[in-house]
XYZ file of C-alpha atoms in Angstrom:
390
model
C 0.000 0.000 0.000
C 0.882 3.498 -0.934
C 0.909 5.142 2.434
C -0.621 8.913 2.596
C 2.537 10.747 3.894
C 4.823 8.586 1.512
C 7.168 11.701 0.261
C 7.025 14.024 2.927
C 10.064 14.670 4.588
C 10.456 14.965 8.613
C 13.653 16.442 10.529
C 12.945 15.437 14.128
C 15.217 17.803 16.695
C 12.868 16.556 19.677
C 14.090 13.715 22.262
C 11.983 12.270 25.316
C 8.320 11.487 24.671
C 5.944 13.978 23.119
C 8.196 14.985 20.302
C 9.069 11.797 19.405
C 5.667 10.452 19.564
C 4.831 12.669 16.740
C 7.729 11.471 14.733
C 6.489 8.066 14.996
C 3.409 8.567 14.180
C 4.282 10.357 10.828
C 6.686 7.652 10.213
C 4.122 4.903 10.704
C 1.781 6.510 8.295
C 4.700 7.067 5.508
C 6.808 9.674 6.056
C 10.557 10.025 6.248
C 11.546 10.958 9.274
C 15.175 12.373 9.993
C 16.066 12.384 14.115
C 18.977 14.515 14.828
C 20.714 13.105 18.322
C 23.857 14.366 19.949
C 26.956 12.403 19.045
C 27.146 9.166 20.724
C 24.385 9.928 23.842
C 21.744 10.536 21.418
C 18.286 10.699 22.978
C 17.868 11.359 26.659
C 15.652 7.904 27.270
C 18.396 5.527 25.488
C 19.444 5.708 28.947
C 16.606 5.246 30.717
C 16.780 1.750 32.152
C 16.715 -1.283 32.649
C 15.045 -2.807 30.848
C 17.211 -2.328 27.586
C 17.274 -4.153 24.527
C 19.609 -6.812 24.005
C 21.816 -7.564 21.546
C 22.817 -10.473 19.467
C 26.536 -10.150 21.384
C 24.980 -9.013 24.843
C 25.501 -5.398 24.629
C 22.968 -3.194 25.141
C 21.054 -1.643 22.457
C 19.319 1.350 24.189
C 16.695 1.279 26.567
C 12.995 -0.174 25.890
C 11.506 3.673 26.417
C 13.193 4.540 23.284
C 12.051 2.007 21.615
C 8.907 2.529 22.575
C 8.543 5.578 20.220
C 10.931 6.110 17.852
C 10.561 2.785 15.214
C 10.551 4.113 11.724
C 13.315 6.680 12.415
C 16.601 7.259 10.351
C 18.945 8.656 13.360
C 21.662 11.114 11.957
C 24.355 12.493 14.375
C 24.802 16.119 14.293
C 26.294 18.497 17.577
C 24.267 21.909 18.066
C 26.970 23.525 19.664
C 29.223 23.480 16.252
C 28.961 25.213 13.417
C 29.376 21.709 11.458
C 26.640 20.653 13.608
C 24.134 24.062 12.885
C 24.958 23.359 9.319
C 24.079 19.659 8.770
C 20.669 20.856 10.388
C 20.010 24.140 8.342
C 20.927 21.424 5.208
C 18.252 18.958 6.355
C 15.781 21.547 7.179
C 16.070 23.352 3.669
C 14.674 20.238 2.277
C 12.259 19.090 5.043
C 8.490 19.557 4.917
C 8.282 19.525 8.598
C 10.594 20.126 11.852
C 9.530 18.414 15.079
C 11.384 20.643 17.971
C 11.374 20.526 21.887
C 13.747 22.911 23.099
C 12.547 25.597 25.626
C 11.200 28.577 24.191
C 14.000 30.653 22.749
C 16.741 27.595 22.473
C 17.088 27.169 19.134
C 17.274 30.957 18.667
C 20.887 30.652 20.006
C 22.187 28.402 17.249
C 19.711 30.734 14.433
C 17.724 27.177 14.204
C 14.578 28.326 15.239
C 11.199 28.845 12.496
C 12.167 31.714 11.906
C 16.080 31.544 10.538
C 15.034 28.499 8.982
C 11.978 29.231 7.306
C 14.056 32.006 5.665
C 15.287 29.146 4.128
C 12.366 27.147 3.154
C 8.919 29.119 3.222
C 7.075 26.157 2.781
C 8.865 24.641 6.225
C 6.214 23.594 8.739
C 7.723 23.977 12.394
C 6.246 22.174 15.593
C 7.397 23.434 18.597
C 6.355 21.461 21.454
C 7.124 23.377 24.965
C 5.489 22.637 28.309
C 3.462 25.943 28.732
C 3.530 27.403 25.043
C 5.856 30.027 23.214
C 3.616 32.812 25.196
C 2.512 33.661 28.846
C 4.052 34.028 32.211
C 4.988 30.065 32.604
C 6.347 30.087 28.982
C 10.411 29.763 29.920
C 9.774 27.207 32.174
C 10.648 23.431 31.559
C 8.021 21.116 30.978
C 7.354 17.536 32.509
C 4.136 15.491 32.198
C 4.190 15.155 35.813
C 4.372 18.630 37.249
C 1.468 19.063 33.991
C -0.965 16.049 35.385
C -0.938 18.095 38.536
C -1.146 21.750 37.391
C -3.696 20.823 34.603
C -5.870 19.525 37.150
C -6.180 15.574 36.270
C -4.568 14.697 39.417
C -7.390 16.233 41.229
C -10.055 13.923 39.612
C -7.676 10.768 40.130
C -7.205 8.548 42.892
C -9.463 7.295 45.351
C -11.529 9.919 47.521
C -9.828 9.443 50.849
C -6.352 9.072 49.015
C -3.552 11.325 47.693
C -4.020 12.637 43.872
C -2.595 9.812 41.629
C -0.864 10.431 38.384
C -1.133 8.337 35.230
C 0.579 5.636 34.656
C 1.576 6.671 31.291
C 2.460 9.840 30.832
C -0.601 11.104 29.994
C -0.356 14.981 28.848
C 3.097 13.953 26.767
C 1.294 10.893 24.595
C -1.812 13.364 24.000
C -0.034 15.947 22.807
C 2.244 14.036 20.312
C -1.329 13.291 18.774
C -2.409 16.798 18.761
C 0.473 17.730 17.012
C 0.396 14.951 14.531
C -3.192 16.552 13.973
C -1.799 19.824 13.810
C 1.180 18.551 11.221
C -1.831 16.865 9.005
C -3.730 19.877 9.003
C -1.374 22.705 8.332
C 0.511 19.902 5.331
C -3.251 20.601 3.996
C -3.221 24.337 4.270
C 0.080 24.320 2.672
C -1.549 23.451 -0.670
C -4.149 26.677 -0.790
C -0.936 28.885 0.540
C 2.255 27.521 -0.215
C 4.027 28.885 2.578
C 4.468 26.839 5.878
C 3.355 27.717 9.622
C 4.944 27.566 12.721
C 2.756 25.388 15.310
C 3.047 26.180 19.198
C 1.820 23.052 21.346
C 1.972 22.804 24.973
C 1.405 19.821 26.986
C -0.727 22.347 29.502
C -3.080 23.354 26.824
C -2.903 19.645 26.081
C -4.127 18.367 29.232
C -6.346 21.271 29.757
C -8.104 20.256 26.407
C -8.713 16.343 27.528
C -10.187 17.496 30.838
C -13.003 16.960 28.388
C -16.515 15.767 29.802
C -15.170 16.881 33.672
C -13.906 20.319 32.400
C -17.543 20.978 31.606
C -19.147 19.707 35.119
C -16.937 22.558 36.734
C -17.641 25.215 34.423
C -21.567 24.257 34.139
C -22.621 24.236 37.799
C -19.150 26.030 39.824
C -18.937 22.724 41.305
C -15.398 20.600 41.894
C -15.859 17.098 40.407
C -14.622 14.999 43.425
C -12.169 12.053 42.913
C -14.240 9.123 43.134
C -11.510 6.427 42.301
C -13.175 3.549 39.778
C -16.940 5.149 40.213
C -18.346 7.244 37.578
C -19.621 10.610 38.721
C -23.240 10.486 36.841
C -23.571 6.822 36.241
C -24.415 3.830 38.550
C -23.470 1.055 38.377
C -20.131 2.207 36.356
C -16.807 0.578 38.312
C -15.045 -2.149 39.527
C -16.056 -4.527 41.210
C -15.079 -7.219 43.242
C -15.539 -10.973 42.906
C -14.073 -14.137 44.606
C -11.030 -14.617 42.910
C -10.030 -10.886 41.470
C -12.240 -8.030 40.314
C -14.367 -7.066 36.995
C -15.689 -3.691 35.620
C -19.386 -3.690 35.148
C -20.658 -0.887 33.036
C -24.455 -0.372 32.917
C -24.818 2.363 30.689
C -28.897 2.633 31.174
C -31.573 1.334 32.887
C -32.066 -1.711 30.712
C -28.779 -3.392 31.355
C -29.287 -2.699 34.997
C -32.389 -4.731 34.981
C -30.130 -7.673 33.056
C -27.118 -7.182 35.885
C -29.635 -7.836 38.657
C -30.906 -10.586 36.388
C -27.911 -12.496 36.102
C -27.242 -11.541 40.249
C -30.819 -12.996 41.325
C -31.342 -9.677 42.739
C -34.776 -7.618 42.485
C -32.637 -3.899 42.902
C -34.420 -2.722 39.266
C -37.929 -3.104 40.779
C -37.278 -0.953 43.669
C -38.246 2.760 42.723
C -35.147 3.849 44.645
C -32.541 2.248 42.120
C -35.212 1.311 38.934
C -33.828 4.343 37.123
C -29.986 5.921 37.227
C -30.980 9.000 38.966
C -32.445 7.046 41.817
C -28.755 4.640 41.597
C -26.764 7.962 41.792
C -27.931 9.583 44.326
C -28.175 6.334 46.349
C -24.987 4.786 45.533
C -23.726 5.078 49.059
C -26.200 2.492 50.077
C -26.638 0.348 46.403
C -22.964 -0.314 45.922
C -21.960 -1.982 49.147
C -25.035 -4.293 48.153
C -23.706 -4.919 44.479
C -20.298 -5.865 45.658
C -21.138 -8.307 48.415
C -23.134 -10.079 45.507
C -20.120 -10.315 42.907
C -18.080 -11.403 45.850
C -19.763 -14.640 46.241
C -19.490 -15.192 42.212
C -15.768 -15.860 40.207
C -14.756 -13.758 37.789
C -15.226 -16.177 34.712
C -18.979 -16.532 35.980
C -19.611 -13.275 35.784
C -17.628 -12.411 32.518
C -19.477 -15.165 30.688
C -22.723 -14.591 32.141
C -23.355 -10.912 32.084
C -21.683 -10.943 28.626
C -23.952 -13.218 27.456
C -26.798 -10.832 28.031
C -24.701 -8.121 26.476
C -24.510 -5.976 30.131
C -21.172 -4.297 29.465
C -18.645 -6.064 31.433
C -14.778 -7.032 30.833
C -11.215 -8.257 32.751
C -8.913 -5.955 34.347
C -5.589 -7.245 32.441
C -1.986 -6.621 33.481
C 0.326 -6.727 30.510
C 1.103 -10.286 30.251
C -2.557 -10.720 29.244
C -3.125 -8.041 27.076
C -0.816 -9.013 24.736
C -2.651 -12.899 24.717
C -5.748 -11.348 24.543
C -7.347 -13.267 21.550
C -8.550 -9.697 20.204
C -5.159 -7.511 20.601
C -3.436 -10.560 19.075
C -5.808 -10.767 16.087
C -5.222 -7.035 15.196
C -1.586 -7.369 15.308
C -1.169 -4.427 18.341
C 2.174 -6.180 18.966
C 5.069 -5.871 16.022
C 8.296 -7.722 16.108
C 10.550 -4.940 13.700
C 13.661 -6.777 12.336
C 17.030 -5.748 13.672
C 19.952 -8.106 13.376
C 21.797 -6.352 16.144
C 19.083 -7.538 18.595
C 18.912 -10.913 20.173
C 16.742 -13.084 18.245
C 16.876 -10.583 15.346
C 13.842 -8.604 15.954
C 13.244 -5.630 18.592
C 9.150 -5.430 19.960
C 7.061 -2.776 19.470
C 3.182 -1.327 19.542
C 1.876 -0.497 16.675
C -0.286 2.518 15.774
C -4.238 2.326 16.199
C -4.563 3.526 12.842
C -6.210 1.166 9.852
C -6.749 2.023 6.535
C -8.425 0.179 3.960
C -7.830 -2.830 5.980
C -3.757 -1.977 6.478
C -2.747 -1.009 10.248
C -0.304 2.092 9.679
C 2.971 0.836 11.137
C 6.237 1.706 10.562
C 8.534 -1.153 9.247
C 11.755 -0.783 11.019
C 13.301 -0.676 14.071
C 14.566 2.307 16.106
C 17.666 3.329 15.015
C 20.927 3.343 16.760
C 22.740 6.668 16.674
C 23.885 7.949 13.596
C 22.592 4.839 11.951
C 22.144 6.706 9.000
C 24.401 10.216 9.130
C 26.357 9.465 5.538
C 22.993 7.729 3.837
C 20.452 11.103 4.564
C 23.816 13.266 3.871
C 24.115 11.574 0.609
C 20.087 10.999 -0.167
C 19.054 13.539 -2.953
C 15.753 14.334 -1.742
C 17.786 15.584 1.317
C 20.026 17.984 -0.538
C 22.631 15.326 -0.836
């Protein structure tokens, strides 16, 4: 398959997560994408381990976080801080369609790589800068991390159980969103290249970012003044809508209306959807206090394959709580190919692992076809490749 961004050409100056995610994901659907590491150290996260990937001689070939978002890549070594360095990169982005940058606001400006000294070079260049708090505004010099951002955007407040201490994501959260709103914001302003010619420079900051997906709870504040509470694995306007437990491990039971409520108490033996008090999800809400404690000593005297085969049967929404090991066994996540085995013979076994993109398109998942690279992988081959200037 011809893949939609096959021709466009992607200098990546961005290490860590959210950057790099965006390089990824252009690579997966197509594009060539050109990362620019320091000399040697490359990336920041190469080094952040164990676990690392193996090699076929036992050395270590960079550490699974890199992996985990930079397959597709061509990795060209190039030092800022030199002249030869500034050079290779003003060469690279004279040809490129797109930059992906992460420096603090200002630090390219230094080495006259920022939009604007480069898109004196190329006016069709499209530059995304991704910063934690945006090139404007008081927090604008500051560094970014998707922790500090989880709690300053507010998530943190929603998370956790009530009587417990905010709880972050376990993945980090505001940096994986905003790699896709920039790949959005890449796709889009590629588009308004064509009525303009000329390029764009796009600011994204993971703030804005996680402000943005606050979504559905953003809107329950600024609606009725109110603070949505934490309420750990309960939904704030639905009942039942958690986890709950059973005699061997837990479930999530979902009852979306009052119809699969009546099939939940069904499959319990329970007469809860006759009582006026919990018939409708009103009546379950403001009750909960009293209806949950009931609903859990229930599934507690069931296992959790009962109750996943029997409440599924009547199609009340119910499913597993999987750790890893079982996701990737799941019959469904193995059927769409989520995992990817890329082909490296530096690695042990000859392949390095991967997750590939959610994307599918006319029946082909968008997924990039090689392994990360190792740095400067591919410094002579983009230095000599004519649609790079070479």
């Amino acid at each position: 398959m011809h893949k939609p961004l096959a021709g466009i050409k992607v200098l990546e100056l961005a290490r860590i997560l959210a950057g790099p995610w965006i390089g990824q994901l252009l690579a997966d659907l197509g594009a060539d994408v050109v990362k620019v590491e320091r000399p040697v150290v490359g990336d920041d996260t190469r080094t952040w381990g164990p676990p690392f990937v193996e090699g076929a001689d036992g050395e270590t070939l960079s550490a699974s976080y890199f992996h985990s978002t930079n397959r597709g890549k061509r990795s060209v070594a190039a030092d800022f801080e030199t002249h030869e360095g500034q050079a290779v990169v003003r060469k690279l982005a004279a040809h490129a369609d797109v930059v992906i940058e992460n420096f603090k606001v200002g630090g390219l400006k230094k080495y006259g790589l920022d939009h604007e000294a480069l898109s004196a070079l190329n006016p069709r260049l499209i530059t995304c800068s991704v910063t934690g708090f945006g090139q404007d505004g008081p927090y604008a010099p500051r560094a970014g991390y998707d922790f500090m951002v989880q709690g300053l955007g507010g998530i943190m407040s929603l998370t956790g159980e009530p009587e417990g201490e905010p709880v972050k994501t376990a993945v980090a959260f505001a940096d994986v969103f905003t790699g896709v709103y920039g790949t959005v914001a890449i796709l889009a302003a590629l588009q308004g290249r064509h009525a303009t010619g000329k390029g764009c420079h796009i600011d994204m900051a993971l703030l804005d970012t996680q402000v943005s997906v606050l979504g559905n709870q953003a809107l329950v504040y600024l609606v009725s003044g109110m603070l949505p509470p934490r309420m750990g694995n309960e939904h704030t306007s639905i009942v039942p809508y958690q986890v709950f437990p059973t005699s061997d491990g837990h479930i999530i039971v979902a009852c979306g209306n009052d119809g699969q409520f009546q099939k939940f108490c069904g499959v319990l033996g329970t007469t809860w959807h006759l009582d006026p008090d919990y018939s409708t999800n009103p009546g379950r809400v403001t009750r909960r206090d009293v209806l949950i404690p009931l609903i859990a000593a229930e599934t507690g005297r069931h296992t959790k394959a009962d109750l996943l085969a029997r409440l599924g049967a009547v199609n009340v929404p119910v499913g597993p709580i999987n750790d890893l090991a079982e996701v990737f066994s799941d019959p469904q996540v193995v059927h769409r190919g989520m995992r990817l085995d890329l082909p490296d013979p530096r690695a042990k076994g000859g392949t390095i692992p991967s997750v590939r993109s959610p994307i599918v398109i006319d029946g082909v998942p968008m997924a990039a076809e090689t392994a990360s690279p190792q740095v400067g992988d591919h410094t002579q081959s983009v230095l000599a490749d004519p649609a790079w200037g070479g």
